[in-house]
Amino acid sequence: MAQNPPYSPAQSETHWQAAWAAAGCFAAPDDPGTQAKSYVLEMFPYPSGDLHMGHVRNYCIGDVFARFARLQGACVLHPMGWDALGLPAENQAILEQVAPQQRTPKNIARMKQQLMRLGLAYDWKREIATYRPEYYRWNQWFFLQLYARDLVYRRQSQVNFCSGCDTVLANEQVNEARVCWRGHPDVVKRSIGEWAFRITAYAEALLAGLDDLTQWPERILAQQRHWLGKSVGAGLRFARAGNDAAAPAQELEVFTTRLETAMGACAVLLAPDDPRHTDWVTPAQSAAVASFVARMQRTERSARLAETAAKEGVFTGSSVLHPFTGAPLPVVLANYVLADYGSGAVMCVPAHDARDHGLAQAMGLPVRQVVAPPAEGDAQDDATLPYSGPGHLMNSGVYDGQRCEEARASMLQAAQAGGFGGPQTTWHLRDWGFSRQRYWGTPIPIVYCDACGTVPLPLEALPLELPDFADLKLTGTGGAPLRQIKAFTDVPCPTCGAAATREVDTMDTFVDSAWYFARYLSPQHREAPVDPAAAAAWLPVDVYVGGPEHAVMHLLYFRFFTRVMRQLGLCQTDEPVRTLITQGMVNAPSYRCPNHGYVAAAPLRAAAAAKTPPSCPRCAQPLQVLVEKMSKSKLNGVDPLALIDRYGADTTRLYTLFAAPPEKDLEWDPNGVEGISRFVNRLWRLIAAQEEALNAAPSTAREAPSPAAREADLRARHLLHSTLQRVGDELLRRHHFNTAIAALMELVNGLYALQMHASNCVMGTKVRREVLQVCAAMLAPLAPHIAESCWAVGGGEKLVAQARWPAVDAQALQAQTLTLAVQVNGKLRAQLQVPADVDAATAGRLARADAGVQRHVGERPILKEIFIPGRLLNLVVAREG
RNA sequence: ACCGGGGUGGCGGAAUCGGUAGACGCUGGGGACUUAAAAUCCCUUGUCCGUAAGGACGUGCGGGUUCAAUUCCCGCCCUCGGUACCA
């Protein structure tokens, strides 16, 4: 046999990528018409400048869906774009004083080049980038539409404020010790004005919509449900004690899910960051309160709320009257109360709430038990306090003896009748504050006029473009950068023409990503964010692939905007995504020296292979090895481009798909890549051998095949079609690409075992072609380049990228016998070859005849036989001893 | 701390509805081919006992349900993601 040329992925992959482009395989029409449609989308990347392995994994997974849907006969839309605004680019601009408007397109060009090398089936004509005014003008358009519908408003909000930088900081820029990224200590929480979307108006709809998302992972639905956090309870109003008509507030409303414990209330609690607390502070207490509030501003919210954290409070000096009894209760600020949940105030019931109990002990508040646990044996009302279980009421006047549920209902009725309370539902979800004091974001189209107040820009004024970078000094200090530019801020009022000033905050980048999926459908459309005809044709997204870190916020905003779009007449769907795939992270070993921090991982991988324990190149100390998410700071990244250069795109794709199923984390293993590369080469040799065999075979031969040839054909087809069935199931239903690839490896191993790679193979040409074509189809979504070579050698028409998924031949699958597992008392004792259609009685007879089975059954009678057709037989006998 | 995941050989993982634990790949060991190397091919590789035949144990830990549990239930441990201004 002639020596075949070794596989050259670089040459072959460039060739097929050009062929796909020439054939226009991946361009999607504006309307799929009568053809079934499939919209496959991956979370768009932040254009940092270089593709990393996390991107590669994300887009390879998406590409499998897109290419497989096309094989299944769908008209596929598979676009790509750039999430280009936001903090990292702004920080880089501060550092280098280079305009993000210049840096960003360069980064995009680089990353696009890198993406192209992977041979991803994108329709690049639909590419979008959020930093372009043609894109972000629609953020402004949405803002104005929501403003007109009272779904956007201004409010006060708590932010991190660093007096050293004189500006607001992102959470990421502050560490746990409240030190800022530049090293200033004492970052505090401060209240500032901001813009917010009224997403809470959609809470009920967003909750109900989850029931329709049957193709979303259950864990994501659970996280969304908990984030929405619907809680049904009651509101109860407490009036100010004493006749102080001049006091700024006359009552406090609390929210409770346990109204039946009201008689056990010993205080009413407010959050330290609740601005209303000043209405209740008396002069005598003002110093104590001020110091408590200041201390809380320096404490992390999570530290304040931790269950194990000490419960602390301070008396405001004022009291309110218990609405049921008229008894005075102190108004107290407590560290664990949330200002933005429910009504922002709660009643303190120490006997039946652990946190309240802790506070009561710390402050010496009275503990009054009002619920007795269900009586057991000798009736006992005493319980270990705090007690939060079920029971009946005590110490509660007319309600004594009622079960909790009864008391809750009757007290609610009494509260309504008395006009001091009623049913109330609260949510964990809060409105979405989207103001940012940053440069690299979408300007908010608002003007403030002394005469007209807050004035939205007219739609014709859009886009409101970001002013030039050259006109300001971006330092990351001193508040909103846009305020520096007089030419931007000082404008005439759109209504009255008088001198006015613009809003200088920009928008959160979550606004960009809340609706980008719609822009791909008509990226040039000028009348609206999306052409409603295109939206009707393509929405919802059929498959959405991205990281689980977006499980809650991004996906909730995404779903919220989809509902808004529907109400604006832009689309006809409430939910944006039918099937959601959340993929795991890409991890790799990182190496850390106790003296010198992280050490570059790449040179140490070779050392690890040589089994020398890794040591620091600078001080020779042994290094700590951890498996962590690939990142620049940990110096453990793998350059995808280097991988493609060395092994080719198909090997890179197959490795990321094979090493773990999509939803799990993937650990980088250089040896694993070698293994995949071996498989690709093995496959290549098989394909090359067929090229020779098919060319050599006289096409006119009509001789009857030998029995050996018939047997080889039969076996090859059995193997081929059972693999086709498995791979189809893995791709279509289970989305487990690693096991699909394993099945293909087994197929190739099996074909080698049938000598298909060898010159003495007797397999017929017709079966050889079938094997090649079916293999090509199965490979096409996973390793699309070598799949084309396989298709071409097998004599397939046009490209496999344009082909259809083959049908399983049920006849080829039929088997004569199967292996039946025989257990005795649940332990495997024999494996019998039996006829495929064996019944329980026959299986029992065969099993009893087996020597191994007999040894374990012995003289004991068989009590029961459990037969699972096609799988196993379990003989149950009396246990010994 | 709270919410949601995850934990299976030396390693990544497989086991689809409670039915043969360890598919496939890597690593290690042995062999073939070769002057040699690379590449390739073949055998082998959970632990323990045993010369072997064979047996016992084994899916983070402790219990439970079942003829049968990686899978279901209860209680823990460790770990990852999110916690509203990173995206």
Short mmCIF file of N, CA and C (backbone and C1' of nucleotides) in Angstrom, two decimals, chain B residues 7-48:
data_model
loop_
_atom_site.label_atom_id
_atom_site.label_comp_id
_atom_site.label_asym_id
_atom_site.label_seq_id
_atom_site.Cartn_x
_atom_site.Cartn_y
_atom_site.Cartn_z
P G B 7 -21.29 14.86 40.79
"O5'" G B 7 -20.01 14.82 41.72
"C5'" G B 7 -18.71 15.07 41.19
"C4'" G B 7 -17.67 14.99 42.29
"C3'" G B 7 -17.51 13.61 42.91
"O3'" G B 7 -16.14 13.36 43.22
"C1'" G B 7 -18.12 15.16 44.59
P U B 8 -15.26 12.51 42.24
"O5'" U B 8 -16.06 11.14 42.11
"C5'" U B 8 -16.09 10.22 43.20
"C4'" U B 8 -16.39 8.85 42.69
"C3'" U B 8 -15.30 8.22 41.84
"O3'" U B 8 -14.34 7.58 42.65
"C1'" U B 8 -17.41 7.94 40.77
P G B 9 -12.82 8.04 42.62
"O5'" G B 9 -12.30 7.27 41.32
"C5'" G B 9 -10.94 7.21 41.08
"C4'" G B 9 -10.44 5.80 41.24
"C3'" G B 9 -8.95 5.68 40.95
"O3'" G B 9 -8.39 4.67 41.79
"C1'" G B 9 -10.17 4.29 39.49
P G B 10 -7.22 5.12 42.82
"O5'" G B 10 -6.18 5.79 41.81
"C5'" G B 10 -4.98 6.36 42.33
"C4'" G B 10 -4.39 7.30 41.33
"C3'" G B 10 -5.35 8.09 40.46
"O3'" G B 10 -5.92 9.16 41.14
"C1'" G B 10 -3.59 7.25 39.12
P C B 11 -7.36 9.70 40.76
"O5'" C B 11 -7.10 10.50 39.42
"C5'" C B 11 -6.53 11.80 39.44
"C4'" C B 11 -6.55 12.36 38.04
"C3'" C B 11 -7.93 12.53 37.43
"O3'" C B 11 -8.58 13.70 37.88
"C1'" C B 11 -6.53 11.48 35.86
P G B 12 -10.16 13.73 37.91
"O5'" G B 12 -10.54 13.97 36.38
"C5'" G B 12 -10.17 15.18 35.73
"C4'" G B 12 -10.69 15.15 34.32
"C3'" G B 12 -12.16 14.83 34.16
"O3'" G B 12 -12.97 15.95 34.45
"C1'" G B 12 -10.93 13.59 32.58
P G B 13 -14.47 15.76 34.89
"O5'" G B 13 -15.12 15.12 33.60
"C5'" G B 13 -16.28 14.28 33.67
"C4'" G B 13 -16.24 13.33 32.50
"C3'" G B 13 -17.35 12.30 32.51
"O3'" G B 13 -18.42 12.75 31.69
"C1'" G B 13 -15.26 11.22 32.46
P A B 14 -19.86 12.32 32.01
"O5'" A B 14 -19.86 10.76 31.66
"C5'" A B 14 -19.79 10.35 30.31
"C4'" A B 14 -20.02 8.87 30.19
"C3'" A B 14 -21.32 8.34 30.79
"O3'" A B 14 -22.40 8.61 29.95
"C1'" A B 14 -19.55 6.88 31.27
P A B 15 -23.82 8.87 30.57
"O5'" A B 15 -24.17 7.49 31.29
"C5'" A B 15 -24.49 6.35 30.51
"C4'" A B 15 -24.68 5.17 31.42
"C3'" A B 15 -25.66 5.39 32.57
"O3'" A B 15 -26.99 5.24 32.15
"C1'" A B 15 -23.71 4.38 33.38
P U B 16 -28.18 5.89 32.97
"O5'" U B 16 -28.36 7.23 32.14
"C5'" U B 16 -29.13 8.32 32.61
"C4'" U B 16 -30.21 8.68 31.62
"C3'" U B 16 -31.39 7.72 31.59
"O3'" U B 16 -32.58 8.48 31.41
"C1'" U B 16 -30.47 7.89 29.44
P C B 17 -33.19 9.32 32.58
"O5'" C B 17 -34.45 8.45 33.05
"C5'" C B 17 -35.24 8.89 34.13
"C4'" C B 17 -35.98 7.72 34.74
"C3'" C B 17 -35.08 6.58 35.19
"O3'" C B 17 -35.45 6.20 36.50
"C1'" C B 17 -36.84 5.76 33.81
P G B 18 -34.81 6.98 37.71
"O5'" G B 18 -33.75 5.92 38.17
"C5'" G B 18 -33.90 5.27 39.40
"C4'" G B 18 -33.16 3.95 39.34
"C3'" G B 18 -33.80 2.95 38.39
"O3'" G B 18 -32.83 1.96 38.03
"C1'" G B 18 -33.95 2.15 40.55
P G B 19 -32.20 1.93 36.55
"O5'" G B 19 -31.47 0.53 36.55
"C5'" G B 19 -30.44 0.25 37.50
"C4'" G B 19 -29.94 -1.16 37.29
"C3'" G B 19 -29.80 -1.57 35.84
"O3'" G B 19 -28.75 -2.51 35.80
"C1'" G B 19 -31.40 -2.94 36.87
P U B 20 -27.24 -2.09 35.56
"O5'" U B 20 -26.60 -3.55 35.52
"C5'" U B 20 -26.63 -4.38 36.68
"C4'" U B 20 -25.37 -5.20 36.68
"C3'" U B 20 -24.08 -4.37 36.62
"O3'" U B 20 -23.06 -5.04 37.36
"C1'" U B 20 -24.19 -5.78 34.75
P A B 21 -22.85 -4.56 38.85
"O5'" A B 21 -22.27 -3.09 38.68
"C5'" A B 21 -20.99 -2.92 38.12
"C4'" A B 21 -20.94 -1.58 37.45
"C3'" A B 21 -19.60 -1.27 36.80
"O3'" A B 21 -19.60 -1.75 35.47
"C1'" A B 21 -20.25 0.52 38.20
P G B 22 -18.28 -2.20 34.75
"O5'" G B 22 -17.48 -0.87 34.53
"C5'" G B 22 -18.03 0.18 33.73
"C4'" G B 22 -17.13 1.37 33.85
"C3'" G B 22 -15.70 1.08 33.43
"O3'" G B 22 -15.59 1.44 32.06
"C1'" G B 22 -15.79 2.26 35.52
P A B 23 -14.29 1.07 31.21
"O5'" A B 23 -14.87 1.15 29.72
"C5'" A B 23 -15.87 0.24 29.31
"C4'" A B 23 -16.80 0.92 28.32
"C3'" A B 23 -16.12 1.77 27.26
"O3'" A B 23 -15.67 0.98 26.17
"C1'" A B 23 -17.91 2.97 28.20
P C B 24 -14.19 1.08 25.64
"O5'" C B 24 -14.05 2.62 25.25
"C5'" C B 24 -14.69 3.15 24.11
"C4'" C B 24 -14.51 4.65 24.05
"C3'" C B 24 -13.07 5.11 24.27
"O3'" C B 24 -12.29 5.01 23.09
"C1'" C B 24 -14.49 6.38 25.63
P G B 25 -10.74 4.65 23.19
"O5'" G B 25 -10.12 5.95 23.87
"C5'" G B 25 -10.07 7.17 23.15
"C4'" G B 25 -9.67 8.29 24.07
"C3'" G B 25 -8.34 8.16 24.78
"O3'" G B 25 -7.25 8.40 23.92
"C1'" G B 25 -9.95 8.95 26.29
P C B 26 -5.83 7.75 24.26
"O5'" C B 26 -5.36 8.51 25.58
"C5'" C B 26 -5.05 9.90 25.51
"C4'" C B 26 -4.79 10.42 26.90
"C3'" C B 26 -3.60 9.81 27.63
"O3'" C B 26 -2.38 10.33 27.16
"C1'" C B 26 -5.42 9.96 29.11
P U B 27 -1.12 9.40 27.06
"O5'" U B 27 -0.79 9.10 28.58
"C5'" U B 27 -0.38 10.15 29.45
"C4'" U B 27 -0.32 9.63 30.87
"C3'" U B 27 0.57 8.42 31.08
"O3'" U B 27 1.94 8.77 31.18
"C1'" U B 27 -1.49 8.06 32.17
P G B 28 3.04 7.77 30.59
"O5'" G B 28 2.94 6.53 31.58
"C5'" G B 28 3.38 6.67 32.93
"C4'" G B 28 3.05 5.43 33.71
"C3'" G B 28 3.61 4.12 33.16
"O3'" G B 28 4.98 3.96 33.47
"C1'" G B 28 1.36 3.79 33.75
P G B 29 5.93 3.21 32.40
"O5'" G B 29 5.48 1.68 32.53
"C5'" G B 29 5.61 1.00 33.78
"C4'" G B 29 5.06 -0.40 33.67
"C3'" G B 29 5.54 -1.20 32.46
"O3'" G B 29 6.83 -1.75 32.65
"C1'" G B 29 3.21 -1.40 32.65
P G B 30 7.82 -1.89 31.37
"O5'" G B 30 7.16 -3.09 30.54
"C5'" G B 30 7.18 -4.40 31.08
"C4'" G B 30 6.34 -5.33 30.24
"C3'" G B 30 6.77 -5.48 28.79
"O3'" G B 30 7.90 -6.30 28.61
"C1'" G B 30 4.43 -5.21 28.89
P G B 31 8.94 -5.95 27.41
"O5'" G B 31 8.14 -6.31 26.08
"C5'" G B 31 7.94 -7.67 25.73
"C4'" G B 31 6.89 -7.80 24.67
"C3'" G B 31 7.28 -7.40 23.25
"O3'" G B 31 8.10 -8.36 22.61
"C1'" G B 31 5.11 -6.59 23.74
P A B 32 9.11 -7.88 21.45
"O5'" A B 32 8.13 -7.57 20.23
"C5'" A B 32 7.42 -8.63 19.60
"C4'" A B 32 6.58 -8.10 18.46
"C3'" A B 32 7.36 -7.37 17.39
"O3'" A B 32 7.94 -8.25 16.45
"C1'" A B 32 5.44 -6.11 17.99
P C B 33 9.37 -7.93 15.79
"O5'" C B 33 9.05 -6.68 14.86
"C5'" C B 33 8.22 -6.82 13.71
"C4'" C B 33 7.96 -5.47 13.09
"C3'" C B 33 9.21 -4.66 12.78
"O3'" C B 33 9.77 -5.03 11.53
"C1'" C B 33 7.62 -3.29 13.90
P U B 34 11.30 -5.31 11.40
"O5'" U B 34 11.95 -3.86 11.66
"C5'" U B 34 11.71 -2.80 10.75
"C4'" U B 34 12.34 -1.54 11.28
"C3'" U B 34 13.79 -1.66 11.72
"O3'" U B 34 14.67 -1.61 10.63
"C1'" U B 34 12.54 -0.42 13.33
P U B 35 15.89 -2.64 10.53
"O5'" U B 35 16.84 -2.21 11.74
"C5'" U B 35 17.81 -3.13 12.25
"C4'" U B 35 18.85 -2.38 13.05
"C3'" U B 35 18.26 -1.41 14.07
"O3'" U B 35 17.99 -2.06 15.30
"C1'" U B 35 19.94 -0.31 12.78
P A B 36 16.65 -1.79 16.03
"O5'" A B 36 16.82 -0.26 16.45
"C5'" A B 36 17.74 0.10 17.51
"C4'" A B 36 17.85 1.59 17.60
"C3'" A B 36 16.52 2.33 17.86
"O3'" A B 36 16.22 2.36 19.24
"C1'" A B 36 17.69 3.38 16.09
P A B 37 14.72 2.37 19.74
"O5'" A B 37 14.21 3.81 19.32
"C5'" A B 37 14.64 4.96 20.08
"C4'" A B 37 14.31 6.22 19.34
"C3'" A B 37 12.82 6.51 19.12
"O3'" A B 37 12.22 7.03 20.28
"C1'" A B 37 14.01 6.93 17.12
P A B 38 10.68 6.72 20.56
"O5'" A B 38 9.91 7.57 19.45
"C5'" A B 38 9.88 9.00 19.52
"C4'" A B 38 9.36 9.57 18.24
"C3'" A B 38 7.94 9.16 17.89
"O3'" A B 38 6.97 9.93 18.56
"C1'" A B 38 9.32 8.92 15.98
P A B 39 5.63 9.21 19.09
"O5'" A B 39 4.90 8.79 17.74
"C5'" A B 39 4.38 9.78 16.87
"C4'" A B 39 4.00 9.15 15.55
"C3'" A B 39 2.99 8.01 15.64
"O3'" A B 39 1.67 8.45 15.75
"C1'" A B 39 4.79 7.36 14.28
P U B 40 0.62 7.64 16.68
"O5'" U B 40 0.50 6.24 15.94
"C5'" U B 40 -0.08 6.16 14.64
"C4'" U B 40 0.13 4.78 14.08
"C3'" U B 40 -0.47 3.65 14.90
"O3'" U B 40 -1.86 3.52 14.66
"C1'" U B 40 1.73 3.08 14.27
P C B 41 -2.81 3.05 15.86
"O5'" C B 41 -2.51 1.49 15.93
"C5'" C B 41 -2.82 0.66 14.83
"C4'" C B 41 -2.23 -0.71 15.04
"C3'" C B 41 -2.61 -1.38 16.36
"O3'" C B 41 -3.90 -1.96 16.31
"C1'" C B 41 -0.29 -1.60 16.01
P C B 42 -4.78 -2.02 17.65
"O5'" C B 42 -4.16 -3.26 18.42
"C5'" C B 42 -4.21 -4.56 17.86
"C4'" C B 42 -3.41 -5.51 18.71
"C3'" C B 42 -3.78 -5.52 20.18
"O3'" C B 42 -4.93 -6.29 20.44
"C1'" C B 42 -1.44 -5.43 19.97
P C B 43 -5.88 -5.88 21.68
"O5'" C B 43 -5.04 -6.37 22.95
"C5'" C B 43 -4.82 -7.76 23.16
"C4'" C B 43 -3.88 -7.95 24.32
"C3'" C B 43 -4.32 -7.34 25.64
"O3'" C B 43 -5.29 -8.13 26.31
"C1'" C B 43 -2.05 -6.85 25.28
P U B 44 -6.36 -7.43 27.25
"O5'" U B 44 -5.47 -6.84 28.43
"C5'" U B 44 -4.84 -7.70 29.37
"C4'" U B 44 -3.98 -6.91 30.30
"C3'" U B 44 -4.71 -5.85 31.11
"O3'" U B 44 -5.35 -6.40 32.24
"C1'" U B 44 -2.73 -4.93 30.20
P U B 45 -6.70 -5.77 32.76
"O5'" U B 45 -6.17 -4.47 33.52
"C5'" U B 45 -5.27 -4.60 34.61
"C4'" U B 45 -4.83 -3.23 35.07
"C3'" U B 45 -5.96 -2.22 35.21
"O3'" U B 45 -6.66 -2.39 36.43
"C1'" U B 45 -4.12 -1.22 34.10
P G B 46 -8.24 -2.37 36.44
"O5'" G B 46 -8.53 -1.50 37.73
"C5'" G B 46 -8.10 -0.15 37.79
"C4'" G B 46 -8.42 0.43 39.13
"C3'" G B 46 -7.92 -0.39 40.31
"O3'" G B 46 -6.58 -0.07 40.61
"C1'" G B 46 -10.20 0.15 40.65
P U B 47 -5.62 -1.18 41.26
"O5'" U B 47 -6.17 -1.28 42.75
"C5'" U B 47 -5.97 -0.20 43.67
"C4'" U B 47 -6.58 -0.58 45.00
"C3'" U B 47 -6.11 -1.91 45.57
"O3'" U B 47 -4.87 -1.79 46.24
"C1'" U B 47 -8.46 -1.81 45.69
P C B 48 -3.87 -3.01 46.24
"O5'" C B 48 -4.57 -4.04 47.24
"C5'" C B 48 -4.73 -3.71 48.62
"C4'" C B 48 -5.61 -4.72 49.30
"C3'" C B 48 -5.18 -6.18 49.16
"O3'" C B 48 -4.14 -6.52 50.05
"C1'" C B 48 -7.50 -6.02 48.76
#
